[in-house]
Every structure is written in structure tokens, then in C-alpha cells.
mmCIF file of C-alpha atoms and ligand atoms in Angstrom:
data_model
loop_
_atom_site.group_PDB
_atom_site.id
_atom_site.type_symbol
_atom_site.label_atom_id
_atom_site.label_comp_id
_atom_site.label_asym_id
_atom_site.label_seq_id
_atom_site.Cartn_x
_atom_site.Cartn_y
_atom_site.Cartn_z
ATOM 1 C CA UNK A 16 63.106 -64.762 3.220
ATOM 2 C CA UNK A 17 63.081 -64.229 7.299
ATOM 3 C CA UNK A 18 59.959 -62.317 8.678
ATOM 4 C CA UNK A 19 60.344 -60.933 11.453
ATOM 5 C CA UNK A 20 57.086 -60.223 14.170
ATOM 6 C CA UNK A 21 57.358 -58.388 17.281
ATOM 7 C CA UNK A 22 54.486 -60.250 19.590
ATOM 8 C CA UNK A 23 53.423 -58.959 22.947
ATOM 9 C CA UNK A 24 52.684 -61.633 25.370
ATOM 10 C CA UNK A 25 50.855 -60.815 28.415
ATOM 11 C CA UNK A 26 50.438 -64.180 30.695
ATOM 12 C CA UNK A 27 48.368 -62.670 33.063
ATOM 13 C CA UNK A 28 47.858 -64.292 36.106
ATOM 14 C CA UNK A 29 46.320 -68.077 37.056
ATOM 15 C CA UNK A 30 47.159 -71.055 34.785
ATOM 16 C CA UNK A 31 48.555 -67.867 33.072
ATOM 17 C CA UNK A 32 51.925 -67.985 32.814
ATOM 18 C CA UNK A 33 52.136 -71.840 32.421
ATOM 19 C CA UNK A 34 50.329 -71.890 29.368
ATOM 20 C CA UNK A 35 51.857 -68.719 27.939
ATOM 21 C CA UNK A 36 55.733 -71.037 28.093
ATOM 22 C CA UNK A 37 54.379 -73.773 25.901
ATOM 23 C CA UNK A 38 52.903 -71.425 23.306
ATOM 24 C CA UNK A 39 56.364 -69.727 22.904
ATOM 25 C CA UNK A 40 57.942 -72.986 22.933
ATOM 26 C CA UNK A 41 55.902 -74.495 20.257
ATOM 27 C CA UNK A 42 55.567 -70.581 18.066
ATOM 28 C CA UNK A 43 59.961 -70.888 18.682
ATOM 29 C CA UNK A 44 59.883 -73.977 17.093
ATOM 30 C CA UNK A 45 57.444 -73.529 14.029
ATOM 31 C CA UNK A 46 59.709 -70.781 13.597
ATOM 32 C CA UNK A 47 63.043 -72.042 13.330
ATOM 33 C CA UNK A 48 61.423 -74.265 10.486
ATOM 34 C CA UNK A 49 59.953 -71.396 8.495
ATOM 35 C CA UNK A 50 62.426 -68.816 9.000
ATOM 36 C CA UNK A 51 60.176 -67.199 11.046
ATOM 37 C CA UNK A 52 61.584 -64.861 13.634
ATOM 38 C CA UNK A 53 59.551 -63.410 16.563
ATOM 39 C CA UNK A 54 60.624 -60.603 19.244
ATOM 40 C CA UNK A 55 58.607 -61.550 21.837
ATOM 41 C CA UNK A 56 57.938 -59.023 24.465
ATOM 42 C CA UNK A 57 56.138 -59.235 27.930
ATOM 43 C CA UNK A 58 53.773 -57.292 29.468
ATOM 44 C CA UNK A 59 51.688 -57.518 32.835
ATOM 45 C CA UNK A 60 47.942 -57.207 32.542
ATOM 46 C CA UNK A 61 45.266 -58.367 34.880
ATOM 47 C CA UNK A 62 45.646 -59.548 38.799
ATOM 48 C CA UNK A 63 49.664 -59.235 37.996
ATOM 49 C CA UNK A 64 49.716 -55.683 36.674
ATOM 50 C CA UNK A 65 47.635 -54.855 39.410
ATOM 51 C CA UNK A 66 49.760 -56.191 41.886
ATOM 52 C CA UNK A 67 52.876 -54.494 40.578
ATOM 53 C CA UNK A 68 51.588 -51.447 40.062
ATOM 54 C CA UNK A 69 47.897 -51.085 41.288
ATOM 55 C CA UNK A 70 46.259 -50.936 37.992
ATOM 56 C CA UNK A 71 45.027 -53.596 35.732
ATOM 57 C CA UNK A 72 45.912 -52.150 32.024
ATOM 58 C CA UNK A 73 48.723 -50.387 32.510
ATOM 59 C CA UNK A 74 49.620 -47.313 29.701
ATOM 60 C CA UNK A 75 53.071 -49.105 29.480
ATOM 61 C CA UNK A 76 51.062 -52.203 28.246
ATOM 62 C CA UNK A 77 48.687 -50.802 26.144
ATOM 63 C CA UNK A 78 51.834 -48.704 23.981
ATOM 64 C CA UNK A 79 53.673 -51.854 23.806
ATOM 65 C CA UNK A 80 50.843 -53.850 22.346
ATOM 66 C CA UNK A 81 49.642 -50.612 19.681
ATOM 67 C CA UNK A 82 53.368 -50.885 18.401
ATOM 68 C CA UNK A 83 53.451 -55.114 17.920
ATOM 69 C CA UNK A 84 52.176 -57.236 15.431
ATOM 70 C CA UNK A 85 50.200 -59.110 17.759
ATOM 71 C CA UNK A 86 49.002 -59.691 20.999
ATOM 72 C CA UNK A 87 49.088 -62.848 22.242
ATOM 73 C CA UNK A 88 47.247 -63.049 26.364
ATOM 74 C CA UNK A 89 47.095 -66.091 28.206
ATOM 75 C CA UNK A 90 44.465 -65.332 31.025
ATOM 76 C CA UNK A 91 43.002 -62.662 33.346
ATOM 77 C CA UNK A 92 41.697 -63.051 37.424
ATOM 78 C CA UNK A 93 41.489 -64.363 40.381
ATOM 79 C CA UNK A 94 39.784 -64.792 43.987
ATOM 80 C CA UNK A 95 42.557 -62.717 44.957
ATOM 81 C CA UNK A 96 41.401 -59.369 42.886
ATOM 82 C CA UNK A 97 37.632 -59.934 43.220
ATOM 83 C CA UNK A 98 36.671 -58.056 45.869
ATOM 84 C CA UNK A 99 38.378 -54.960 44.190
ATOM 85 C CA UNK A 100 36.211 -51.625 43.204
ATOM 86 C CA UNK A 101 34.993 -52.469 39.445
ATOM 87 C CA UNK A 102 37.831 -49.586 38.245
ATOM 88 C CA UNK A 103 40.343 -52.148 39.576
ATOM 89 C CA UNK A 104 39.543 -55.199 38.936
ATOM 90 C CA UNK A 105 41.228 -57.368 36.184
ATOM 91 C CA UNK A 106 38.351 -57.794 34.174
ATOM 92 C CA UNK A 107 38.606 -54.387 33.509
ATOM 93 C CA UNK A 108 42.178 -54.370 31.962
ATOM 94 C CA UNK A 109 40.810 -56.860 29.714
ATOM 95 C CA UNK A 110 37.988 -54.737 28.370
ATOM 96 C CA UNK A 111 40.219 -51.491 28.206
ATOM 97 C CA UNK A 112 42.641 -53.347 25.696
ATOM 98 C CA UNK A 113 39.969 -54.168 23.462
ATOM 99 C CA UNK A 114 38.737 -50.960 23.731
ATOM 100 C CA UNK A 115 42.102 -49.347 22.995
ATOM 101 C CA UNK A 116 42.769 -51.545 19.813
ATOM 102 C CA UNK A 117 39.492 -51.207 19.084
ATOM 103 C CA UNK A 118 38.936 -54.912 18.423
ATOM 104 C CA UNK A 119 35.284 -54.894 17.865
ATOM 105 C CA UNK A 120 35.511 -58.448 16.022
ATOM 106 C CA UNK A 121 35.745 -61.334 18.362
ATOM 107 C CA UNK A 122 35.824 -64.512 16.486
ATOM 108 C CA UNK A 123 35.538 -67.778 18.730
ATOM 109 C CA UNK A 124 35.551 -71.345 17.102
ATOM 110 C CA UNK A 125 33.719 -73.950 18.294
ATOM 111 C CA UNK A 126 34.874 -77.376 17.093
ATOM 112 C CA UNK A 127 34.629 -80.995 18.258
ATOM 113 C CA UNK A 128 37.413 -82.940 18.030
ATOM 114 C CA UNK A 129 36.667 -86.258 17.159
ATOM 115 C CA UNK A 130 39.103 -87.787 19.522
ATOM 116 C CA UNK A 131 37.589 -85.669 22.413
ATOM 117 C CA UNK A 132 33.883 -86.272 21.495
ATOM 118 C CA UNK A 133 33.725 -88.459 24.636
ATOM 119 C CA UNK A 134 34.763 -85.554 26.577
ATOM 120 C CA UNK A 135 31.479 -83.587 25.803
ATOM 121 C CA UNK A 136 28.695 -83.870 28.451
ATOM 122 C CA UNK A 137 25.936 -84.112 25.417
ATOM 123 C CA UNK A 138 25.348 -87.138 23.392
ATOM 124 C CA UNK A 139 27.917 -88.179 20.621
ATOM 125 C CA UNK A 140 25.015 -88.495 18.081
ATOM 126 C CA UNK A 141 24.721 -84.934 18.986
ATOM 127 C CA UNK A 142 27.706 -83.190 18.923
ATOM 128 C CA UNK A 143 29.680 -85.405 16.573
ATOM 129 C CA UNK A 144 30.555 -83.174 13.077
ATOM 130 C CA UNK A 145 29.346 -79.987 15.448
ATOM 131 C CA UNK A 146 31.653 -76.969 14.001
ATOM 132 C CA UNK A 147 30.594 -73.070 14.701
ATOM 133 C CA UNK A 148 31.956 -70.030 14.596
ATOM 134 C CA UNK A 149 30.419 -67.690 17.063
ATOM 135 C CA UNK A 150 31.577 -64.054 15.375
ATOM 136 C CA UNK A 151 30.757 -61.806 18.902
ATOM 137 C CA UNK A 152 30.748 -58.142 18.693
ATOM 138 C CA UNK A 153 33.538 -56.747 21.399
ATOM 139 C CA UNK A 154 33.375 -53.253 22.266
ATOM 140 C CA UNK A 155 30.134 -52.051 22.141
ATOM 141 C CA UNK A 156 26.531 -53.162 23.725
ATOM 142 C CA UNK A 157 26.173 -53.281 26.981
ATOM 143 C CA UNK A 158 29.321 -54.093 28.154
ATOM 144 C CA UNK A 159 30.065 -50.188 27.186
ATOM 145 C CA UNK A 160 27.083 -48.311 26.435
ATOM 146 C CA UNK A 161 26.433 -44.809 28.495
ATOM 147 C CA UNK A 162 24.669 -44.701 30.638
ATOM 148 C CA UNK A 163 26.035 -46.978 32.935
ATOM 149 C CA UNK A 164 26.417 -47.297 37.141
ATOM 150 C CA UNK A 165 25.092 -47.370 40.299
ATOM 151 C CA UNK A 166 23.347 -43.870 41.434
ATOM 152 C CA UNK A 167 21.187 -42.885 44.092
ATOM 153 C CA UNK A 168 17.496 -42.324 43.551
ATOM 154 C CA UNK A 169 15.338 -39.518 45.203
ATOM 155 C CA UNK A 170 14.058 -41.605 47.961
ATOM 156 C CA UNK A 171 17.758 -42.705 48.075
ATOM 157 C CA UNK A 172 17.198 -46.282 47.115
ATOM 158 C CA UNK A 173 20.394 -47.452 44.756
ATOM 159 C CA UNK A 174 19.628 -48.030 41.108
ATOM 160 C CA UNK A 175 22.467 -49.795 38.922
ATOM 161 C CA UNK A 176 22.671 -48.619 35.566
ATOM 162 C CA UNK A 177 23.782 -50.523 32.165
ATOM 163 C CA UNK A 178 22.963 -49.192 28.560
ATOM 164 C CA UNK A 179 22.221 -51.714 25.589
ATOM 165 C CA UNK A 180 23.254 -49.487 22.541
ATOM 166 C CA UNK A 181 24.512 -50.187 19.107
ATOM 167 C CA UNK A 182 24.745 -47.309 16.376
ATOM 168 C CA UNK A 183 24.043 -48.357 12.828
ATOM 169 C CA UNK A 184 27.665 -48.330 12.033
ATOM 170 C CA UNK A 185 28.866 -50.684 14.833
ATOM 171 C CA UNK A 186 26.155 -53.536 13.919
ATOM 172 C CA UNK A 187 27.106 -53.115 9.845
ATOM 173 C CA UNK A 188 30.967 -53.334 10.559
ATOM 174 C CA UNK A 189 30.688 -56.696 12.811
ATOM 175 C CA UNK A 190 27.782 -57.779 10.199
ATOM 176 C CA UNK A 191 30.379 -57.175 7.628
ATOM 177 C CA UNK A 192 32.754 -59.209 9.301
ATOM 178 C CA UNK A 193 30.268 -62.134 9.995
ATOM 179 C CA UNK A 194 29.060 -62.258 6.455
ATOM 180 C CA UNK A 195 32.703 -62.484 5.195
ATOM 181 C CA UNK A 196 33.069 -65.221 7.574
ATOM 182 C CA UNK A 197 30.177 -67.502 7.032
ATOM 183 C CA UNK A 198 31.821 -66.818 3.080
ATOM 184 C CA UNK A 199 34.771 -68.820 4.262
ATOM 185 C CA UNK A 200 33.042 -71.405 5.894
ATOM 186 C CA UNK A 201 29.608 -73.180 4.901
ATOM 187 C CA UNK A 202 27.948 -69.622 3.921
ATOM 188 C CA UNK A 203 25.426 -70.103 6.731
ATOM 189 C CA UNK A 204 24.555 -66.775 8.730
ATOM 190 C CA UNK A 205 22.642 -67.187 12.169
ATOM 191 C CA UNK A 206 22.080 -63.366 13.727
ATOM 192 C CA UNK A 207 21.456 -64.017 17.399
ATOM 193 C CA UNK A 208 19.391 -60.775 19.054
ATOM 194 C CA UNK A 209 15.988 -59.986 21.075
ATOM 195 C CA UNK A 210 14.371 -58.284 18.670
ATOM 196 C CA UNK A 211 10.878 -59.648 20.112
ATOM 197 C CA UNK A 212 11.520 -57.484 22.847
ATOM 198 C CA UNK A 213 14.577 -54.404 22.708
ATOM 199 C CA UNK A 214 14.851 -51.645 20.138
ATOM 200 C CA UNK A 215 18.426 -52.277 20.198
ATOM 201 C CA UNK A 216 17.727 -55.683 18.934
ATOM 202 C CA UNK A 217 15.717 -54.396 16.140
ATOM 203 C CA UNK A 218 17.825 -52.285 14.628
ATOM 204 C CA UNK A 219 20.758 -55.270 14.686
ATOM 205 C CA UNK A 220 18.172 -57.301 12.595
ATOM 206 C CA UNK A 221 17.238 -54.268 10.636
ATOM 207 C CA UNK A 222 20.785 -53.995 9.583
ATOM 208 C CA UNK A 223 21.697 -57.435 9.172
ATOM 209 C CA UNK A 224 18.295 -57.917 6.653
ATOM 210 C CA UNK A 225 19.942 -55.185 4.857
ATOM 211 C CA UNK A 226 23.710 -55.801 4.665
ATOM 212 C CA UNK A 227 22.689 -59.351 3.438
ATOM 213 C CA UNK A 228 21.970 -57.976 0.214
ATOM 214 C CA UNK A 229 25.723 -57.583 -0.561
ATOM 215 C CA UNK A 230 26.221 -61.338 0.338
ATOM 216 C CA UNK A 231 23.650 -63.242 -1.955
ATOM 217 C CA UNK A 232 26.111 -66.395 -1.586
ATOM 218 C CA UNK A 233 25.619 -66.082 2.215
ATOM 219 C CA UNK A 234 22.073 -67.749 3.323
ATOM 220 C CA UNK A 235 21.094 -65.321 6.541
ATOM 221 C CA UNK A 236 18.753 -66.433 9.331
ATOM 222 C CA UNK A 237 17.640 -64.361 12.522
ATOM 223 C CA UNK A 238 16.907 -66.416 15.917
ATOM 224 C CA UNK A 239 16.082 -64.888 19.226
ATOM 225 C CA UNK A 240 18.684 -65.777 21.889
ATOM 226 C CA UNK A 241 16.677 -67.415 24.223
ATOM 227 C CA UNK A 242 15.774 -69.739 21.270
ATOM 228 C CA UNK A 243 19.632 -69.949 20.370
ATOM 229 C CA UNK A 244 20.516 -71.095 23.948
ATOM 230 C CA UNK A 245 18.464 -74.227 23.495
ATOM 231 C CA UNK A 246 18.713 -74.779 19.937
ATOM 232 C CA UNK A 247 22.577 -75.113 20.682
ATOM 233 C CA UNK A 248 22.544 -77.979 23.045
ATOM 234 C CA UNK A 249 19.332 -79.343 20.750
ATOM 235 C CA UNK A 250 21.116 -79.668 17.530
ATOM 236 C CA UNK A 251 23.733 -77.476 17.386
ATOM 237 C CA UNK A 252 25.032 -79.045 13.912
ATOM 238 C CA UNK A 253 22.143 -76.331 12.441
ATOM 239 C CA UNK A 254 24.826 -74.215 13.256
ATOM 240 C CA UNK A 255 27.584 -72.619 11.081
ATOM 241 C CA UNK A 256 28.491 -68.745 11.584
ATOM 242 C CA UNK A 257 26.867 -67.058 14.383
ATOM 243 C CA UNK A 258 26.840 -63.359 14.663
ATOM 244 C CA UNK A 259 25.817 -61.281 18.211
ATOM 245 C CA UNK A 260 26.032 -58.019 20.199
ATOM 246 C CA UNK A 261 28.625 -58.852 23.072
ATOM 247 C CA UNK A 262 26.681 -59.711 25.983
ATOM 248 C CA UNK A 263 24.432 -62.721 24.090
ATOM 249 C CA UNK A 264 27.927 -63.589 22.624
ATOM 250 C CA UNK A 265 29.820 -63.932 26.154
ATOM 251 C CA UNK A 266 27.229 -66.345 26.960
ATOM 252 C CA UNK A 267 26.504 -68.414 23.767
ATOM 253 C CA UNK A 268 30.010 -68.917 23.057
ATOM 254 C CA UNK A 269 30.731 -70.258 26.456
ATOM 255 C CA UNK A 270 28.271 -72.546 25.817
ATOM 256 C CA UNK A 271 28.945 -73.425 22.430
ATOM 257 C CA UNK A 272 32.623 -74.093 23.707
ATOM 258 C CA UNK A 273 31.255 -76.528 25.983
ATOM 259 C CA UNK A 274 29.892 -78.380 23.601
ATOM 260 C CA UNK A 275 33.090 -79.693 22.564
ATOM 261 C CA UNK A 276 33.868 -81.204 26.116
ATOM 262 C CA UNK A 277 36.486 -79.051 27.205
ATOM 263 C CA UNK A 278 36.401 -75.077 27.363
ATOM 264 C CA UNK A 279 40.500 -76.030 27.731
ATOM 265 C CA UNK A 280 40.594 -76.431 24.134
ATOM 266 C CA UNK A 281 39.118 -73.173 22.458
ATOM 267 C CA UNK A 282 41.057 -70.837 21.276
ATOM 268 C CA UNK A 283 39.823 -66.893 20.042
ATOM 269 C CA UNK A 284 40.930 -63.950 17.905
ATOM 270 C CA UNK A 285 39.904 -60.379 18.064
ATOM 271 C CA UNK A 286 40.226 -57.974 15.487
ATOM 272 C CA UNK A 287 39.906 -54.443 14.820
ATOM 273 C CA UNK A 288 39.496 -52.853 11.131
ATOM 274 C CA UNK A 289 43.608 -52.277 11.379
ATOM 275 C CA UNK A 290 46.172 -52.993 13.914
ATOM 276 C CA UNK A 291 47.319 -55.761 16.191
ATOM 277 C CA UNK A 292 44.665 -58.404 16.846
ATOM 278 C CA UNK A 293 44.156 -60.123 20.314
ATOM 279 C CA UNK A 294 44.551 -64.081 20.620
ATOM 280 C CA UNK A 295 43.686 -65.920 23.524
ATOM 281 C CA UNK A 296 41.961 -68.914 24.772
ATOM 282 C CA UNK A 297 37.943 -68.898 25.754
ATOM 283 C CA UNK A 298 39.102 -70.296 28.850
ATOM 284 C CA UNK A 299 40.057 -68.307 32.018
ATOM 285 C CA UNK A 300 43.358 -68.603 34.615
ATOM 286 C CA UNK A 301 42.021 -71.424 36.499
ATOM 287 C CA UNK A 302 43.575 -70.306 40.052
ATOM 288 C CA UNK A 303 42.612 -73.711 41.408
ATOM 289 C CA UNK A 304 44.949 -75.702 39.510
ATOM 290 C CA UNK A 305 47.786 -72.226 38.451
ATOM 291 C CA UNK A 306 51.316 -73.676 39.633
ATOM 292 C CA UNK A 307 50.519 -77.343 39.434
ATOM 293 C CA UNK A 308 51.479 -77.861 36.282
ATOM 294 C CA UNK A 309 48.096 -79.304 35.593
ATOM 295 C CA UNK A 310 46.440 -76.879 32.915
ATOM 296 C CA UNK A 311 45.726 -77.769 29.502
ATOM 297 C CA UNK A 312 48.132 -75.688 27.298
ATOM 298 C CA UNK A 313 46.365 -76.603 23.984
ATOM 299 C CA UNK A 314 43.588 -73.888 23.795
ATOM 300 C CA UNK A 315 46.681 -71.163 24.002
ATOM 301 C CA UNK A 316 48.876 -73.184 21.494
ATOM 302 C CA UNK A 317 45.513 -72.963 19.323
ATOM 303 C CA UNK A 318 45.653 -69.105 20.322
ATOM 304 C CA UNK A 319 48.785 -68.963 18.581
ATOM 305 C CA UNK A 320 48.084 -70.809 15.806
ATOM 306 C CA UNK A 321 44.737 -68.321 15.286
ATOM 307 C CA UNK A 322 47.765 -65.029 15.282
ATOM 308 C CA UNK A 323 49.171 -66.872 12.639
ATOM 309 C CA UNK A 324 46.845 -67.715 10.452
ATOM 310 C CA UNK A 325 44.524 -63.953 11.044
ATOM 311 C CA UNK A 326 46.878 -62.006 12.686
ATOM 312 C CA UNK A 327 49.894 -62.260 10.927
ATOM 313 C CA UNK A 328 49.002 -64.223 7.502
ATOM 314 C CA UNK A 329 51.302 -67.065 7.999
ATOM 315 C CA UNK A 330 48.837 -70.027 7.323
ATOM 316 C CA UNK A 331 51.544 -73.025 6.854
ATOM 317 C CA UNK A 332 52.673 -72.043 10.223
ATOM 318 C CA UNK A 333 49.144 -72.352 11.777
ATOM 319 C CA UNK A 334 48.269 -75.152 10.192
ATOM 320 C CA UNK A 335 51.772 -76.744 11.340
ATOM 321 C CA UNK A 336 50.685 -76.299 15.061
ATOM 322 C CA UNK A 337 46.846 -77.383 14.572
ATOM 323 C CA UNK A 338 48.455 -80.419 13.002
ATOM 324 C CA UNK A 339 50.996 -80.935 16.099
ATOM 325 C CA UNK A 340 47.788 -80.431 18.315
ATOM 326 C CA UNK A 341 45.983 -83.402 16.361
ATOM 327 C CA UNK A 342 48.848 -85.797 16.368
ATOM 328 C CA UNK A 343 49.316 -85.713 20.174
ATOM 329 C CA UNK A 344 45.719 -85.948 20.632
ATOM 330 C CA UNK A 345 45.475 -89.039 18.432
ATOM 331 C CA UNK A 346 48.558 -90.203 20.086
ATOM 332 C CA UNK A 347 46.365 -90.446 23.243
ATOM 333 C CA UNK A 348 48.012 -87.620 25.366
ATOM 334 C CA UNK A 349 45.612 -85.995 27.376
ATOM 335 C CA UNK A 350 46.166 -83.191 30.447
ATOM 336 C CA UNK A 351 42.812 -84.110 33.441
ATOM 337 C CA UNK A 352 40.779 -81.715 32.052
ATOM 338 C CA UNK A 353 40.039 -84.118 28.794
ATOM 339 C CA UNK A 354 41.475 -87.331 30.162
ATOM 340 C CA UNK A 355 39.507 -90.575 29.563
ATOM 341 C CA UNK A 356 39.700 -94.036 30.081
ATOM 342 C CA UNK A 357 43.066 -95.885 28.331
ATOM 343 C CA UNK A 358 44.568 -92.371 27.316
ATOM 344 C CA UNK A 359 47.962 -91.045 29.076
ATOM 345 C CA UNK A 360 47.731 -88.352 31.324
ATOM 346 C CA UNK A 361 50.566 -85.513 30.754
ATOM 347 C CA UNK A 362 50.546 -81.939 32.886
ATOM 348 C CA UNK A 363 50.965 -78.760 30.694
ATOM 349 C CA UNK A 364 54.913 -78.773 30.388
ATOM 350 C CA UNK A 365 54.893 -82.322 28.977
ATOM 351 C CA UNK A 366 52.425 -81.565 27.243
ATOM 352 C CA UNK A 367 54.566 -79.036 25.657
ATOM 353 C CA UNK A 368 57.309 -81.727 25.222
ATOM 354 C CA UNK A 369 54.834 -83.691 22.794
ATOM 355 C CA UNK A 370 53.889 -80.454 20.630
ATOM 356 C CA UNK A 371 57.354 -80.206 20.214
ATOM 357 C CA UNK A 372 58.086 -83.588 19.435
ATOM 358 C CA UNK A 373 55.224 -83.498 17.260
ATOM 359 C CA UNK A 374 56.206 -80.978 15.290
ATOM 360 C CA UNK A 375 59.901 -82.377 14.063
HETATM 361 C C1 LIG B 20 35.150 -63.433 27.968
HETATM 362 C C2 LIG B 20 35.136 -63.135 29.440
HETATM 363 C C3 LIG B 20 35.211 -61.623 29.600
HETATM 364 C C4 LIG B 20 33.954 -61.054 28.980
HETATM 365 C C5 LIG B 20 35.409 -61.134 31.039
HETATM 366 C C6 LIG B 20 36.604 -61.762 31.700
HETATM 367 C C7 LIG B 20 35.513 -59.614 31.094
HETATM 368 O O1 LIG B 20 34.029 -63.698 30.043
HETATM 369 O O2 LIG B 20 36.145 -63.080 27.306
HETATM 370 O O3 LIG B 20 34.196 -64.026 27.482
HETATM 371 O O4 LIG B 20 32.903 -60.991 29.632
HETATM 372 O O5 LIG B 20 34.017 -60.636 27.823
HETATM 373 MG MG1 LIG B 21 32.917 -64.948 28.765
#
């Protein structure tokens, strides 16, 4: 039986766009072979939407993506927009859409590849077998608590503002979703916090101790985050499912994505309780190398491949493209950012080609 999916795609700005073309390409083509039929529709976010029409989320965007399947966003930013007042800046179109679908679940692999282990800056005795799962939580902390700014004082000194908050109910749902997580994986539970030093932190620890109870299968540890930075470029095989409030997250998964050589190669999903889920790479829109046909397509194709397998239930398809992504790699194709001696250097649309190939 044809399925049909209605996608939104918002490219975004950067290496944007680029990246974006081979992900339809290679979703087209897993399609056509599983009777799989998506209505893709485009949408401007970011730098772009700002440029067009002088705000970076705009309500035309955030309708079309509450009424698809899935959302499917390339990358966000550039020199360009970063002078911008805060209100207008592209970052924050990016946290008003996960605001708006409420995608408090931001799940970001980290996997080495072991035809890219090479490409990692740590040792291979290290990093070889190293496979995480940093589960981040996405719209609360202090990325959104109240209150937040910059205000004057008495003596009319500027103080700037930000709130660390989580209520019970935000740190049990993401718990929730870690613990089931760390279920599908190697049932190991690491909750990241501060709880040596902020009350926020406390109560996350409070309620993780407690929610592990309904997950006896699920082995649960607590670590402080200062400890977690290190231990991840120590031996970051300890690892297995990582759950954090959103600002510890931002930071551990970008370096637990490093760890696997090339931040061009991660892919992430975020997910609400219902509703479209977000799928984009860990990676941002590169403006040094956008229009050079340079980028690395595979962390979006991997993006894809993530909305098929969480977003829209369609694991054969996923696991069709994560295949195609593996044969090309062992075939030696390589864009610059993971290129190495004796491999063949490709730029993103041939890289496309190969997926393609690949994948008949
Ligand atoms: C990320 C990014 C974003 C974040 C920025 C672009 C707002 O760093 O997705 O990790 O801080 O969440
Ligand atoms: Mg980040």
C-alpha cells in the first residue's frame, strides 16, 4: 500500500540549501522503491526568512510545519545576521519552532564510524566501538526560563539576566524519554547535572533517582558535568544513554559529536509527546564553504533517515539510507571535511550521485 507524508523542509541558509537537495534526492529515491510518497513543502526559516520578510520564524512557517508529518531543517545563521537584536536573529527562529512543537526531546547520536575513526582528533584505541546517545532536554532550562535579560540596576550598571528552571514535570517527561531510550540500546543511564552546586540540579537528580524505579532493567548513574566533559574525551566508551537539561546538552553533545571526527556526520531528532518531530544535522550552515559545493551532505541524509525511522515509523526505509551512507563510505568517497589519505574526494552533489547509486 502507498503512504503518503507531507514533509516540511526548511533549508535555511549556509551549506543550507545544498545539503537539503541531496536529502530529497536520496528520501525520492528510497521512495520510489517502497511506495513511499512524500509532498514535500518548503519553508524559509533562519537568515533567509529574515531576509524575505524581516523575521526569523515566520507564522506562515510555523502553520505549515504543525500541519506536516515532519520537519525536516537543514541549517540556521550566518555572519550576515549576527549583529542583529537577539529578537531577530536566526537562532531565535530555531528556538521558537521547538518551542511551538513543543519538542522537548532532543535525541543526538554519537557514533564512530569505523571507516572514519582516522578522522577523530583522539586516539583510535580510544574512540574505536565509542556509540552514545546524548538524550538533551529542548525547551526548557535556561535557554527559556523567566527571568531572563539585560536590565538596569539602581546605580545604573547593566545586569544580564538568565533563569535555570525545570518543574518536576519537565525533568520526569525527558527522564521518561531517556529511560525508554537507554531500554533500546545497552540499558545504561548517565544523568548529566550540577547538583554539587544548583537547586535546579538537585531536583533533576531527585527525579531521575525516582523515575528509575519504573525502569529496573535500566542501570542509572548521576555524574556532574564538569566530570562528564572530561570523562568523554577520557573514555567515552563508559558511555551509553546520556540524559541533560539543555544548556549542559548543547555543549556535551557537540563534543561528543566530535568524537567521531567529523561534526559533518551527526544527524538529530526532536520530539514532542505528539506531533511532527524536528530532524536535522548537529552541524551548522557553514557560510565559509555555502555555494561551493563543498559540504558534507551525509549528516542531513542521516537527518532523514532519523524522520524515518522516529518520525514517521518507516524503519526499512531508514535503514535503506544508513546502509547507502555505509557503502559509499566503505567505497572510499569522502567530501574535505573527512577526507584522508588514498580516499576520493567528492563535493556534496556527487556525493549525492553515490547515495543514489548506492541505493539501486
Ligand atoms: C544546537 C545549536 C542551537 C542551540 C543554537 C543554534 C540556537 O547550538 O542546536 O545545538 O544552542 O541549541
Ligand atoms: Mg549547539
Amino acid at each position: 500500500m502507498t503512504q503518503h507524508y507531507r514533509i516540511t523542509l526548511l533549508p535555511g541558509d549556509g551549506i543550507g540549501p545544498e545539503i537539503m537537495a541531496v536529502a530529497v534526492k536520496v528520501m525520492q529515491v528510497v521512495g520510489q522503491h517502497l511506495n513511499l510518497i512524500f509532498e514535500f513543502q518548503e519553508a524559509l526559516i533562519g537568515g533567509a526568512a529574515i531576509d524575505a520578510t524581516g523575521e526569523p520564524l515566520p507564522a506562515k512557517t510555523l502553520d505549515l510545519c504543525k500541519s506536516s508529518d515532519a520537519v525536516l531543517l537543514a541549517a540556521i545563521g550566518g555572519y550576515k545576521w549576527d549583529t542583529l537584536p537577539r529578537h531577530l536573529r536566526p537562532e531565535t527562529g530555531l528556538l521558537g519552532l521547538r518551542a511551538g512543537l513543543e519538542l522537548f526531546a532532543n535525541l543526538r547520536p554519537a557514533k564512530i564510524l569505523p571507516q572514519l575513526i582516522d578522522a577523530s582528533s583522539l586516539k583510535r584505541e580510544v574512540v574505536e566501538g565509542v556509540d552514545i546517545m546524548v538524550v538533551r532536554e529542548l525547551t526548557g532550562g535556561i535557554y527559556f526560563g523567566q527571568p531572563k535579560g539585560v536590565f538596569a540596576t539602581e546605580t545604573g550598571e547593566k545586569r544580564g539576566v538568565n533563569t535555570m528552571a525545570y518543574t518536576e514535570s519537565e525533568i520526569d517527561r525527558i527522564g521518561r524519554v531517556a529511560f525508554e531510550t537507554a531500554r533500546k540500546r545497552r540499558k545504561q543511564l548517565c544523568s548529566v547535572d550540577k547538583a554539587n552546586v544548583l537547586e535546579v540540579s538537585q531536583l533533576w537528580r531527585d527525579r531521575l533517582t525516582a523515575l528509575a524505579s519504573e525502569y529496573p532493567d535500566v542501570e542509572l548513574s548521576h555524574m556532574y558535568v564538569d566530570n562528564a566533559a572530561m570523562q568523554l574525551v577520557r573514555n567515552p566508551r563508559q558511555f551509553d544513554t546520556i540524559v541533560t537539561g539543555n544548556l549542559f546538552g548543547d555543549i556535551l553533545s557537540d563534543e561528543a559529536a566530535m568524537l567521531t571526527g567529523s561534526i559533518g556526520m551527526l544527524p538529530s531528532a526532536s520530539l514532542g509527546a505528539s506531533g511532527p518531530g524536528l530532524f536535522e544535522p548537529v552541524h551548522g550552515s557553514a557560510p565559509d564553504i555555502a555555494g561551493q559545493d563543498k559540504a558534507n551532505p551525509l549528516a542531513q541524509v542521516l537527518s532523514a533517515a532519523m524522520m524515518l525511522r522516529y518520525g514517521l515509523n518507516q524503519p526499512e526505509a531508514a535503514d535503506r539510507i544508513e546502509q547507502a551512507v555505509m557503502k559509499v563510505l566503505d567505497e572510499g568517497k569522502r567530501t574535505g571535511d573527512i577526507m584522508s589519505d588514498g580516499m576520493t574526494l567528492l563535493g556534496c552533489q556527487a556525493m549525492g550521485e553515490a547515495l543514489v547509486q548506492a541505493l539501486d
